[in-house]
Coordinates of C-alpha atoms in Angstrom, one line a residue:
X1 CA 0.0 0.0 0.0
X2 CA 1.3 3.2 -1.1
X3 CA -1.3 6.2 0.0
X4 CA 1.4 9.3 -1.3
X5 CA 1.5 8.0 -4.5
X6 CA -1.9 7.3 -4.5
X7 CA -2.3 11.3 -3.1
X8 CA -0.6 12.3 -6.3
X9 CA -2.5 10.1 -8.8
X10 CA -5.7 11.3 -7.3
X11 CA -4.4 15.1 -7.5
X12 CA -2.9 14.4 -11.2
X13 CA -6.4 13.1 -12.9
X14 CA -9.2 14.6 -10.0
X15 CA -8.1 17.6 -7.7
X16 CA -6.1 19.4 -10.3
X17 CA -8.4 18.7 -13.1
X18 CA -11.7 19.2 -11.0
X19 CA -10.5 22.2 -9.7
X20 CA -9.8 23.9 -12.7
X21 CA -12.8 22.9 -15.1
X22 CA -14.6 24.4 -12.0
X23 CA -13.2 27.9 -12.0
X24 CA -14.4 27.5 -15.4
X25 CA -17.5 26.7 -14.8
X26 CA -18.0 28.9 -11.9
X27 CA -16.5 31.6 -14.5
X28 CA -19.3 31.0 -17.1
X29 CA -22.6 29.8 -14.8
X30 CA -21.9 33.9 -13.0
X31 CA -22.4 35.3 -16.2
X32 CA -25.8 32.9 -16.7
X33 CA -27.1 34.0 -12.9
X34 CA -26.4 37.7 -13.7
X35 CA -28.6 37.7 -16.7
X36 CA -31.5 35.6 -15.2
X37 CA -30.9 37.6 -12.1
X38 CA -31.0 41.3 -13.3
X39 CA -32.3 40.4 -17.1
X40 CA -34.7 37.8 -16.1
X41 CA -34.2 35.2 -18.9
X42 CA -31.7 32.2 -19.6
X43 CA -29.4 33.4 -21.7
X44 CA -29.1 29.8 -24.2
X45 CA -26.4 32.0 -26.3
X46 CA -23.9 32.4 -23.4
X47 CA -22.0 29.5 -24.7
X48 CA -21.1 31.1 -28.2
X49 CA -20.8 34.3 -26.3
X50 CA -17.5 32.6 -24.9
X51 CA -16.7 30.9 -27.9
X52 CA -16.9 34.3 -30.1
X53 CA -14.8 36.5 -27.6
X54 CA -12.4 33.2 -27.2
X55 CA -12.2 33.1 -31.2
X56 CA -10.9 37.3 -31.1
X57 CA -8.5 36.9 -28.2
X58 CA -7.2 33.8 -30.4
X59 CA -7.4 35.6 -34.0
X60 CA -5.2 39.0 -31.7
X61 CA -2.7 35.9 -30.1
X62 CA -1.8 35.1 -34.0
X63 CA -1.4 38.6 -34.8
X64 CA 1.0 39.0 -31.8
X65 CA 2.9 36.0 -32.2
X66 CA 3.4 37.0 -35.7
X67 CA 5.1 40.6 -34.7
X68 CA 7.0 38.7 -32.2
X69 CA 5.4 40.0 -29.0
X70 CA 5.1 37.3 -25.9
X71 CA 4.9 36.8 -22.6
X72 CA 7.8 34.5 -22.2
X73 CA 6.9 32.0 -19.9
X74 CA 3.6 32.7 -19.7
X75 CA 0.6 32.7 -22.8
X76 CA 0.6 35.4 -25.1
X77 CA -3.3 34.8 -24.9
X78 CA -3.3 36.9 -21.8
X79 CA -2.2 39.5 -23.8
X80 CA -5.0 39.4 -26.2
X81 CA -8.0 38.9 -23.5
X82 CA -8.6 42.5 -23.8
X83 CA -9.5 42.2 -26.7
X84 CA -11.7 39.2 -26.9
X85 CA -13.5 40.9 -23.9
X86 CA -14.1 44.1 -26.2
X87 CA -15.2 42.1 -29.2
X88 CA -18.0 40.1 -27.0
X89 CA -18.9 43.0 -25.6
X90 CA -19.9 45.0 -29.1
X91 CA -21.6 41.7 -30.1
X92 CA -24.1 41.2 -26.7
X93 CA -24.4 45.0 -26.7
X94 CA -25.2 45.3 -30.6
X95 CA -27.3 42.0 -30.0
X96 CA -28.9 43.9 -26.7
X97 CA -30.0 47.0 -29.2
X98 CA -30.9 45.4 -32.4
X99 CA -33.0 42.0 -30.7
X100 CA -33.3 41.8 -27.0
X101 CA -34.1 45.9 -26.1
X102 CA -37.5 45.6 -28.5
X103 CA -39.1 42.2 -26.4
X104 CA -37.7 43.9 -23.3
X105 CA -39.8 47.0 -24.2
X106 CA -42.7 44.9 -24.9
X107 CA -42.5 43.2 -21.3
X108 CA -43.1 39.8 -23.1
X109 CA -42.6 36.9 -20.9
X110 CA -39.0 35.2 -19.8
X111 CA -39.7 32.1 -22.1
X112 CA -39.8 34.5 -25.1
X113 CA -36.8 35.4 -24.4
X114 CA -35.5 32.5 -23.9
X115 CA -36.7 31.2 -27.6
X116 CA -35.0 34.3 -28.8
X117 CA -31.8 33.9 -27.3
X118 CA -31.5 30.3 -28.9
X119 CA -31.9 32.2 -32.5
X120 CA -29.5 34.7 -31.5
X121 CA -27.3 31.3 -30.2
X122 CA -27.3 30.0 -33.5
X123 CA -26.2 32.8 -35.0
X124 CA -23.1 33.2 -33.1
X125 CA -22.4 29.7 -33.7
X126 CA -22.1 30.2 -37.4
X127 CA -20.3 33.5 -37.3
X128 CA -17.7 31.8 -35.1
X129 CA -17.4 28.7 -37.5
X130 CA -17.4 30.8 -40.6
X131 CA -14.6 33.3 -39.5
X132 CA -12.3 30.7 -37.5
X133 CA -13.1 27.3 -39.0
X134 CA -15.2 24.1 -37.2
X135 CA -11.5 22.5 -36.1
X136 CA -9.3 22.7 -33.5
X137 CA -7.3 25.0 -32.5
X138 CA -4.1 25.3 -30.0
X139 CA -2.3 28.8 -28.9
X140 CA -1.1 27.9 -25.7
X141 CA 2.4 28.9 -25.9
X142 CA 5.3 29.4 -22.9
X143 CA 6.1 27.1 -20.1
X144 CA 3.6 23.9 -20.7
X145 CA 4.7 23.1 -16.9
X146 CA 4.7 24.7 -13.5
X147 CA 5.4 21.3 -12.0
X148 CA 6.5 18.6 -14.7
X149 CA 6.0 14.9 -13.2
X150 CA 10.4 13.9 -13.8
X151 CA 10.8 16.9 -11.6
X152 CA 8.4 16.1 -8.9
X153 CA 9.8 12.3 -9.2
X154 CA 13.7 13.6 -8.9
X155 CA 12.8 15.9 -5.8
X156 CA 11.0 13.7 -3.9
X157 CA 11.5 9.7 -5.0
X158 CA 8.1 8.8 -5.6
X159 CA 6.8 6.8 -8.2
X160 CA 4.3 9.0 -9.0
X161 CA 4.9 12.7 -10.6
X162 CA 3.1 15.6 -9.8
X163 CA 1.9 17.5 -12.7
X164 CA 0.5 21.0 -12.7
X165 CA 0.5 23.0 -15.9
X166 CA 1.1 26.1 -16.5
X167 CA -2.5 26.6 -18.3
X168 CA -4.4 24.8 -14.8
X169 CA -2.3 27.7 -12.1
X170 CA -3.0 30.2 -14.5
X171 CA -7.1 29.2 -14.6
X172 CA -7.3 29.3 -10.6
X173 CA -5.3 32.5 -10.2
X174 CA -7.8 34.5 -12.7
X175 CA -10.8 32.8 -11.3
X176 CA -10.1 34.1 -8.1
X177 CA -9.0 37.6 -8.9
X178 CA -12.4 37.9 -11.0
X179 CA -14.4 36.8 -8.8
X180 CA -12.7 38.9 -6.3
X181 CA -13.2 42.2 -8.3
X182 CA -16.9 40.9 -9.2
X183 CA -18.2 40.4 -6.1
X184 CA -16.2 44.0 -4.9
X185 CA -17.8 45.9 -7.7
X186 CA -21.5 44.7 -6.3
X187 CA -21.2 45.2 -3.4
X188 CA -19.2 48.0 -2.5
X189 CA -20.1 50.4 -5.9
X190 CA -22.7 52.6 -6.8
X191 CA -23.6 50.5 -9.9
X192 CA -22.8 47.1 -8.3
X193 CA -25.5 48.5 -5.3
X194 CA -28.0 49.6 -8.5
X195 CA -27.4 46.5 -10.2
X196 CA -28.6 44.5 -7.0
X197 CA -31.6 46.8 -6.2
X198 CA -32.8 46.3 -9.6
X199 CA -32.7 42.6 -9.6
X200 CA -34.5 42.2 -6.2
X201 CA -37.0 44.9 -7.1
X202 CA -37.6 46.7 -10.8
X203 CA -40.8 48.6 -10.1
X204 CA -39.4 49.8 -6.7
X205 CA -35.6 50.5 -8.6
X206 CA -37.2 52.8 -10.9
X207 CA -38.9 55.0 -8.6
X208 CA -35.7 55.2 -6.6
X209 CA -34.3 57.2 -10.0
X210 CA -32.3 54.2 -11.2
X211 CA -31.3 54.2 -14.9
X212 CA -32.6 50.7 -15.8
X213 CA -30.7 51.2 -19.4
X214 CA -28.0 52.0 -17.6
X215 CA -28.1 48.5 -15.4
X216 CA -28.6 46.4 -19.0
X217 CA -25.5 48.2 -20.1
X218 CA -22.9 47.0 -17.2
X219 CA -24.8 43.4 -17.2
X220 CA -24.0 43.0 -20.3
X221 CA -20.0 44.6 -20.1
X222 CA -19.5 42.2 -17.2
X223 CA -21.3 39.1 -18.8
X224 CA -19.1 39.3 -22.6
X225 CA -16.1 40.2 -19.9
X226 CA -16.8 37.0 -17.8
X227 CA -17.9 35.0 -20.9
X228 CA -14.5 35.6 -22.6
X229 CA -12.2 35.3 -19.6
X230 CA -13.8 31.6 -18.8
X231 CA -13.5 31.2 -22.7
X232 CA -9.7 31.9 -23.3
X233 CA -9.0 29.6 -20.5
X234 CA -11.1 27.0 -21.0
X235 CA -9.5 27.0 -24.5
X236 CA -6.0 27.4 -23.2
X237 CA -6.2 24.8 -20.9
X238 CA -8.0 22.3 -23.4
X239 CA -8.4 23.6 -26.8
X240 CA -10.9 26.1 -28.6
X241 CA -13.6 24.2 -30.9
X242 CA -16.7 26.4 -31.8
X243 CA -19.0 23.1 -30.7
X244 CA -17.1 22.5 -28.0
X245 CA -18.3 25.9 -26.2
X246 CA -21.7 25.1 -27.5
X247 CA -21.6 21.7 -25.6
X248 CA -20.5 23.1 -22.9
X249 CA -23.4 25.0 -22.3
X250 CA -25.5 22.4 -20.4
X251 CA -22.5 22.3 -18.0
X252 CA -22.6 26.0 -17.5
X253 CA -26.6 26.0 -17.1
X254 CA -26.4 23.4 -14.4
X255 CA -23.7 24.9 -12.5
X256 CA -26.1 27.9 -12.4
X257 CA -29.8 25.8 -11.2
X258 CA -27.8 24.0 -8.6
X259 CA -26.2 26.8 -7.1
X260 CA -29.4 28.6 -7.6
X261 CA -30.2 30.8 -10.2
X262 CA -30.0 34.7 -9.8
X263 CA -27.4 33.8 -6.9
X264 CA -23.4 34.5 -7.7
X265 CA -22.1 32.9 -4.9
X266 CA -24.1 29.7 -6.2
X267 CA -23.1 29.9 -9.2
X268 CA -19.9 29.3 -7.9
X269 CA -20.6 26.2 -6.0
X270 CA -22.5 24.9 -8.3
X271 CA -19.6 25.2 -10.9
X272 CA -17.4 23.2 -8.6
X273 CA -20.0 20.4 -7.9
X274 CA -20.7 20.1 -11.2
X275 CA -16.6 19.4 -12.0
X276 CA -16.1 17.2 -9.6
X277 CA -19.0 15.3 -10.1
X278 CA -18.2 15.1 -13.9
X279 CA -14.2 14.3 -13.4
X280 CA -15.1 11.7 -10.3
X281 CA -17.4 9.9 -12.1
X282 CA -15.6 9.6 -15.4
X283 CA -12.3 8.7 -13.9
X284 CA -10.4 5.6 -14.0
X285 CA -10.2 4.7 -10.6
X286 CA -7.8 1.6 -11.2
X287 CA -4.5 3.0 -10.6
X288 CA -5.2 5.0 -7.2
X289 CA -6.9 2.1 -5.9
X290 CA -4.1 -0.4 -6.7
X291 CA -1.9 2.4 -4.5
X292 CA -3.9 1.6 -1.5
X293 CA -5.0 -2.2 -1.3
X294 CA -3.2 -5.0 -1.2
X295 CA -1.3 -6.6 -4.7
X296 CA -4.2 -9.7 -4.1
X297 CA -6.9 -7.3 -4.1
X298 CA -6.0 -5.1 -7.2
X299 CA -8.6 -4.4 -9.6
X300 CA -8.3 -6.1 -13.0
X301 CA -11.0 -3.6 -14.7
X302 CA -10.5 0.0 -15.4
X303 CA -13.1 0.7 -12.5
X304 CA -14.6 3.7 -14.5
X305 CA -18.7 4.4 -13.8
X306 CA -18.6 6.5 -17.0
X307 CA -16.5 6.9 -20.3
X308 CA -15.3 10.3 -20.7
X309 CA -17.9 10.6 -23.7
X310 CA -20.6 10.8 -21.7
X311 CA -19.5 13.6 -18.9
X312 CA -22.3 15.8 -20.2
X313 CA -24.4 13.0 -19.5
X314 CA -23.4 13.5 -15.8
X315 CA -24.7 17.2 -15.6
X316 CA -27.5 16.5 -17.3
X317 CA -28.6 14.2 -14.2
X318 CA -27.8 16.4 -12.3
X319 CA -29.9 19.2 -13.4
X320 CA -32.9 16.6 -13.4
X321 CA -32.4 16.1 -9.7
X322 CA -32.1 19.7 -8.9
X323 CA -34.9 20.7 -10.6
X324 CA -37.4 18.0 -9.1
X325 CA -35.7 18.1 -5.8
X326 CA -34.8 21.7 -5.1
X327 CA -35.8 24.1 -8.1
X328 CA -34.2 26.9 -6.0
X329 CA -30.7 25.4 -6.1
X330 CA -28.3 25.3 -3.0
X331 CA -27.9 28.8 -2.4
X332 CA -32.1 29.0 -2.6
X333 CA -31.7 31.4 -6.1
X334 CA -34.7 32.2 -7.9
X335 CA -37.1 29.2 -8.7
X336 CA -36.8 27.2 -12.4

């Protein structure tokens, strides 16, 4: 029995893994809950949101690389996030006045909406596939490691190597420091403060003199800024396919109900339960659990629940439970 090496095979193909898909998640499922939450409708093009504003910071990474500009040992994708943010954001913001600002006029109801945003979800799809292409595509340059497994091996003797990429510190690091300045800007600005009052209240916000075109303006800034940032790195630390983001929608959407809709913080924990539950279950468990029983009781099988294939498969159980169980989510959002 061997339970450190077993620590580091678990860390290597769950923790590190888990952890970072999360802040993804988490990243993604805020900018959902801001929208249902101060919007009032499910968003269904958020996904090609973050694959259009990950497909400009990619298109300015090319252009940079090609003058020669870097970041050494770092991506130069971070360079370009800028402007992938500002690209999303004149798309939801042209999108906001040419489509959504007319229903919202109207007062028609949420599913509306919702039926709308699946046209406008199409639409981005294409534009995305027709400017970059349907394939994959890599730009994840610098130092692939921050801990390579030889090193970890040489430095302490074990059999197992520690590996944590460059790609997976970088993930965590931004997650934090945007949710950090998100949940600072809502609660401690005058905007955030408007923001708040008019997703708990309308009617009540707009006697109190706020500008409600004002409010649809920064939702949408922060949502093509959150949408982008969870894009790049979801596409840094995998790669960036136009279906991909698509797909990864139902994730996203079930981070947000089981958290609780309308509720950042749930978002949040949501986006980490959904991970884990998706990297747990689709894991091959053989290897850590030959660490820690005996030789005579090793598993012969790969001891895998699920395939990898069908990881979507877990959130989408998931989200059934949720809503049937607890259509408020965790953090007791709005209702589904």
């Amino acid at each position: 029995m061997d339970f450190l090496n077993a620590i580091i095979a678990l860390s290597n193909f769950v923790l590190i893994p888990a952890i970072a898909y999360g802040s993804q998640l988490a990243l993604g499922a805020l900018g959902v809950t801001l929208i249902y939450g101060i919007l009032r409708f499910s968003n269904f093009a958020h996904g090609d949101t973050m694959a259009f504003g990950t497909m400009v910071a990619i298109l300015v990474t090319w252009w940079l690389q090609g003058l020669g500009v870097n970041l050494g040992v770092l991506p130069t994708a971070l360079l370009a996030l800028p402007a992938g943010i500002a690209g999303a954001a004149l798309l939801v913001l042209a999108t906001d006045r040419a489509v959504y600002r007319f229903y919202r006029a109207q007062r028609v109801k949420p599913v509306l909406l919702v039926i709308v945003s699946m046209g406008v979800m199409f639409i981005y799809n294409g534009l995305t596939r027709f400017v970059i292409g349907p394939d994959d595509q890599r730009f994840a340059d610098g130092e692939r490691f921050i801990i390579s497994p030889r090193t970890f091996r040489e430095l302490t003797g074990l059999d197992e190597g520690l590996a944590l990429r460059t790609t997976q510190g970088i993930t965590v690091v931004t997650a934090v420091i945007v949710v950090a300045l998100l949940f600072w800007f809502l609660n401690r600005t005058r905007t955030g403060k408007s923001m708040r009052a008019y997703s708990d209240n309308e009617d009540l916000a707009l006697l109190s003199g706020i500008n409600p075109e004002r409010v649809v303006l920064v939702t949408w800034l922060i949502v093509a800024a959150l949408a982008t940032v969870a894009g790049v790195l979801y596409g840094l630390d995998k790669s960036f396919k136009p279906f991909t983001y698509f797909q990864l929608l139902l994730p996203i959407f079930a981070a947000a109900i089981v958290g609780g809709l309308g509720s950042p913080l749930g978002a949040i924990a949501g986006g980490f339960v959904i991970a884990f539950s998706e990297v747990m279950v689709t894991y091959a468990w053989k290897k850590v659990i030959t660490y820690i029983v005996p030789e005579s009781l090793a598993p012969d099988g790969l001891v895998q629940l699920l395939s990898t294939d069908y990881k979507f498969a877990v959130s989408f159980v998931i989200l059934v439970i949720v809503l049937l169980f607890r259509p408020t989510g965790l953090f007791k959002g709005k209702a589904v």
